[in-house]
Amino acid sequence: IYQCDWSSDVCSSDLIPSRARQKIENGDLLISGLSGSLKSIAVLNNIDDKNFIASTGFYVIKKFKEYNNFYLFSLFRTSFFQIILDRLTSGAIMSAIPKDDFYNLKIPIPPLEIQEEIAKEVKGRLKKAEGLKKSASENLQKAKDKVEKILLS
């Protein structure tokens, strides 16, 4: 992701890669189309202005009223969809998902209320997992400190 100033020459081809051409904004869903990074998926939520661009190596799904992008984020991160995305990749050196194949994917879109329930549940579980990860890291450091203290005394 690169920041641009569209009113000046900050986005000249000398300063950014030639593949960085897609305007992105808050609420957009970015999905990597490259085989080695298919789990690189994000919903943008910390972009303050509309002066950001992304590489064409990402598929950008704009925020629409009909669906919750965090629901789609959760869906594309599942093992099932990761297998589907992996099977769609083609190419010898830099394999990627062809544009037509990606945009022709059949994606289950339940009513918005259900999408929001699923998104809320996934967000809750991710927050809990992050808390557990932090707690485990702290406990590991405490254990290391105890072992070190025992060894040095």
mmCIF file of C-alpha atoms in Angstrom:
data_model
loop_
_atom_site.group_PDB
_atom_site.id
_atom_site.type_symbol
_atom_site.label_atom_id
_atom_site.label_comp_id
_atom_site.label_asym_id
_atom_site.label_seq_id
_atom_site.Cartn_x
_atom_site.Cartn_y
_atom_site.Cartn_z
ATOM 1 C CA ILE A 1 0.000 0.000 0.000
ATOM 2 C CA TYR A 2 1.360 3.392 -0.972
ATOM 3 C CA GLN A 3 0.190 6.871 -0.031
ATOM 4 C CA CYS A 4 -0.241 9.376 -2.832
ATOM 5 C CA ASP A 5 -0.958 13.050 -3.175
ATOM 6 C CA TRP A 6 -3.115 13.172 -6.285
ATOM 7 C CA SER A 7 -2.833 16.966 -6.478
ATOM 8 C CA SER A 8 0.941 16.850 -6.936
ATOM 9 C CA ASP A 9 3.531 14.605 -8.549
ATOM 10 C CA VAL A 10 3.992 12.378 -5.479
ATOM 11 C CA CYS A 11 2.507 9.386 -7.311
ATOM 12 C CA SER A 12 4.878 9.576 -10.229
ATOM 13 C CA SER A 13 6.094 6.290 -11.662
ATOM 14 C CA ASP A 14 9.588 7.031 -10.319
ATOM 15 C CA LEU A 15 8.413 6.794 -6.718
ATOM 16 C CA ILE A 16 6.072 3.803 -6.709
ATOM 17 C CA PRO A 17 6.038 0.402 -8.404
ATOM 18 C CA SER A 18 4.292 0.266 -11.771
ATOM 19 C CA ARG A 19 1.777 -2.268 -10.441
ATOM 20 C CA ALA A 20 0.521 0.099 -7.695
ATOM 21 C CA ARG A 21 -2.535 1.466 -9.510
ATOM 22 C CA GLN A 22 -5.682 0.735 -7.508
ATOM 23 C CA LYS A 23 -7.225 3.442 -5.341
ATOM 24 C CA ILE A 24 -8.244 2.068 -1.950
ATOM 25 C CA GLU A 25 -10.143 3.457 1.040
ATOM 26 C CA ASN A 26 -11.625 2.530 4.411
ATOM 27 C CA GLY A 27 -13.884 -0.488 4.296
ATOM 28 C CA ASP A 28 -12.253 -2.009 1.218
ATOM 29 C CA LEU A 29 -11.296 -5.672 1.327
ATOM 30 C CA LEU A 30 -7.889 -6.548 -0.112
ATOM 31 C CA ILE A 31 -7.204 -10.138 -1.155
ATOM 32 C CA SER A 32 -3.828 -11.204 -2.489
ATOM 33 C CA GLY A 33 -4.000 -12.932 -5.840
ATOM 34 C CA LEU A 34 -0.485 -14.395 -5.645
ATOM 35 C CA SER A 35 -0.160 -18.081 -4.777
ATOM 36 C CA GLY A 36 2.453 -17.622 -2.047
ATOM 37 C CA SER A 37 0.377 -15.122 -0.122
ATOM 38 C CA LEU A 38 -3.265 -16.141 -0.507
ATOM 39 C CA LYS A 39 -3.858 -15.638 3.225
ATOM 40 C CA SER A 40 -2.847 -11.985 2.874
ATOM 41 C CA ILE A 41 -6.337 -10.604 3.291
ATOM 42 C CA ALA A 42 -7.339 -7.411 5.072
ATOM 43 C CA VAL A 43 -10.248 -5.090 5.631
ATOM 44 C CA LEU A 44 -8.898 -1.545 5.617
ATOM 45 C CA ASN A 45 -10.028 0.514 8.568
ATOM 46 C CA ASN A 46 -7.213 2.930 9.433
ATOM 47 C CA ILE A 47 -6.948 4.997 6.278
ATOM 48 C CA ASP A 48 -7.659 8.640 7.041
ATOM 49 C CA ASP A 49 -7.942 9.940 3.513
ATOM 50 C CA LYS A 50 -8.475 8.697 -0.039
ATOM 51 C CA ASN A 51 -4.879 9.047 -1.177
ATOM 52 C CA PHE A 52 -3.784 5.414 -0.951
ATOM 53 C CA ILE A 53 -3.160 2.930 -3.723
ATOM 54 C CA ALA A 54 -2.493 -0.803 -3.761
ATOM 55 C CA SER A 55 -0.719 -3.140 -6.107
ATOM 56 C CA THR A 56 -2.662 -4.882 -8.838
ATOM 57 C CA GLY A 57 -1.478 -8.079 -7.127
ATOM 58 C CA PHE A 58 -4.449 -7.553 -4.792
ATOM 59 C CA TYR A 59 -8.099 -7.909 -5.611
ATOM 60 C CA VAL A 60 -9.950 -4.954 -4.112
ATOM 61 C CA ILE A 61 -13.549 -5.480 -3.106
ATOM 62 C CA LYS A 62 -15.172 -2.141 -2.420
ATOM 63 C CA LYS A 63 -17.476 -1.616 0.551
ATOM 64 C CA PHE A 64 -21.143 -1.977 -0.453
ATOM 65 C CA LYS A 65 -24.365 -1.979 1.544
ATOM 66 C CA GLU A 66 -25.287 -5.499 0.398
ATOM 67 C CA TYR A 67 -22.505 -7.259 2.247
ATOM 68 C CA ASN A 68 -20.207 -7.011 5.220
ATOM 69 C CA ASN A 69 -16.554 -7.010 4.142
ATOM 70 C CA PHE A 70 -15.463 -8.516 7.446
ATOM 71 C CA TYR A 71 -17.784 -11.442 6.701
ATOM 72 C CA LEU A 72 -16.037 -11.826 3.328
ATOM 73 C CA PHE A 73 -12.651 -11.503 5.057
ATOM 74 C CA SER A 74 -13.631 -14.352 7.383
ATOM 75 C CA LEU A 75 -14.932 -16.451 4.506
ATOM 76 C CA PHE A 76 -11.795 -16.068 2.367
ATOM 77 C CA ARG A 77 -9.586 -16.983 5.353
ATOM 78 C CA THR A 78 -11.305 -20.364 5.829
ATOM 79 C CA SER A 79 -9.451 -23.511 4.803
ATOM 80 C CA PHE A 80 -12.182 -24.249 2.273
ATOM 81 C CA PHE A 81 -11.745 -20.966 0.405
ATOM 82 C CA GLN A 82 -7.957 -21.109 0.714
ATOM 83 C CA ILE A 83 -8.046 -24.457 -1.123
ATOM 84 C CA ILE A 84 -10.341 -22.982 -3.789
ATOM 85 C CA LEU A 85 -8.084 -19.946 -4.245
ATOM 86 C CA ASP A 86 -4.996 -22.154 -4.421
ATOM 87 C CA ARG A 87 -6.602 -24.314 -7.116
ATOM 88 C CA LEU A 88 -7.383 -21.215 -9.183
ATOM 89 C CA THR A 89 -3.749 -20.108 -9.385
ATOM 90 C CA SER A 90 -1.899 -20.560 -12.631
ATOM 91 C CA GLY A 91 1.472 -19.583 -14.038
ATOM 92 C CA ALA A 92 4.945 -21.029 -13.888
ATOM 93 C CA ILE A 93 7.128 -18.489 -12.094
ATOM 94 C CA MET A 94 4.741 -16.107 -10.333
ATOM 95 C CA SER A 95 1.519 -18.072 -10.149
ATOM 96 C CA ALA A 96 -1.555 -15.988 -9.472
ATOM 97 C CA ILE A 97 -5.321 -16.167 -9.668
ATOM 98 C CA PRO A 98 -6.518 -14.958 -13.082
ATOM 99 C CA LYS A 99 -8.911 -12.009 -12.824
ATOM 100 C CA ASP A 100 -11.825 -13.748 -14.575
ATOM 101 C CA ASP A 101 -11.526 -16.804 -12.329
ATOM 102 C CA PHE A 102 -11.502 -14.679 -9.181
ATOM 103 C CA TYR A 103 -14.485 -12.567 -10.169
ATOM 104 C CA ASN A 104 -16.460 -15.668 -11.198
ATOM 105 C CA LEU A 105 -16.111 -17.334 -7.783
ATOM 106 C CA LYS A 106 -19.383 -18.485 -6.278
ATOM 107 C CA ILE A 107 -19.545 -16.902 -2.831
ATOM 108 C CA PRO A 108 -22.345 -17.631 -0.351
ATOM 109 C CA ILE A 109 -23.917 -14.306 0.619
ATOM 110 C CA PRO A 110 -26.531 -14.771 3.350
ATOM 111 C CA PRO A 111 -28.787 -11.882 4.407
ATOM 112 C CA LEU A 112 -26.852 -8.909 5.793
ATOM 113 C CA GLU A 113 -28.050 -9.536 9.350
ATOM 114 C CA ILE A 114 -26.518 -13.022 9.309
ATOM 115 C CA GLN A 115 -23.304 -11.712 7.750
ATOM 116 C CA GLU A 116 -23.058 -9.173 10.572
ATOM 117 C CA GLU A 117 -23.639 -11.879 13.211
ATOM 118 C CA ILE A 118 -20.878 -14.010 11.674
ATOM 119 C CA ALA A 119 -18.535 -11.007 11.456
ATOM 120 C CA LYS A 120 -19.228 -10.107 15.104
ATOM 121 C CA GLU A 121 -18.532 -13.683 16.224
ATOM 122 C CA VAL A 122 -15.288 -13.880 14.246
ATOM 123 C CA LYS A 123 -14.131 -10.490 15.565
ATOM 124 C CA GLY A 124 -14.829 -11.680 19.110
ATOM 125 C CA ARG A 125 -12.876 -14.870 18.595
ATOM 126 C CA LEU A 126 -9.956 -13.008 17.015
ATOM 127 C CA LYS A 127 -9.875 -10.579 19.942
ATOM 128 C CA LYS A 128 -9.945 -13.486 22.403
ATOM 129 C CA ALA A 129 -7.171 -15.273 20.472
ATOM 130 C CA GLU A 130 -5.061 -12.110 20.539
ATOM 131 C CA GLY A 131 -5.568 -11.865 24.307
ATOM 132 C CA LEU A 132 -4.564 -15.508 24.769
ATOM 133 C CA LYS A 133 -1.503 -14.995 22.586
ATOM 134 C CA LYS A 134 -0.454 -11.969 24.657
ATOM 135 C CA SER A 135 -1.048 -13.872 27.902
ATOM 136 C CA ALA A 136 0.974 -16.852 26.655
ATOM 137 C CA SER A 137 3.821 -14.548 25.665
ATOM 138 C CA GLU A 138 3.805 -12.904 29.105
ATOM 139 C CA ASN A 139 3.723 -16.302 30.849
ATOM 140 C CA LEU A 140 6.595 -17.543 28.723
ATOM 141 C CA GLN A 141 8.664 -14.492 29.651
ATOM 142 C CA LYS A 142 7.888 -15.023 33.354
ATOM 143 C CA ALA A 143 8.956 -18.668 33.068
ATOM 144 C CA LYS A 144 12.201 -17.663 31.316
ATOM 145 C CA ASP A 145 12.903 -15.121 34.047
ATOM 146 C CA LYS A 146 12.315 -17.759 36.759
ATOM 147 C CA VAL A 147 14.587 -20.290 35.058
ATOM 148 C CA GLU A 148 17.267 -17.657 34.605
ATOM 149 C CA LYS A 149 16.985 -16.656 38.271
ATOM 150 C CA ILE A 150 17.284 -20.310 39.370
ATOM 151 C CA LEU A 151 20.309 -20.877 37.142
ATOM 152 C CA LEU A 152 22.081 -17.747 38.336
ATOM 153 C CA SER A 153 21.460 -18.279 42.059
#
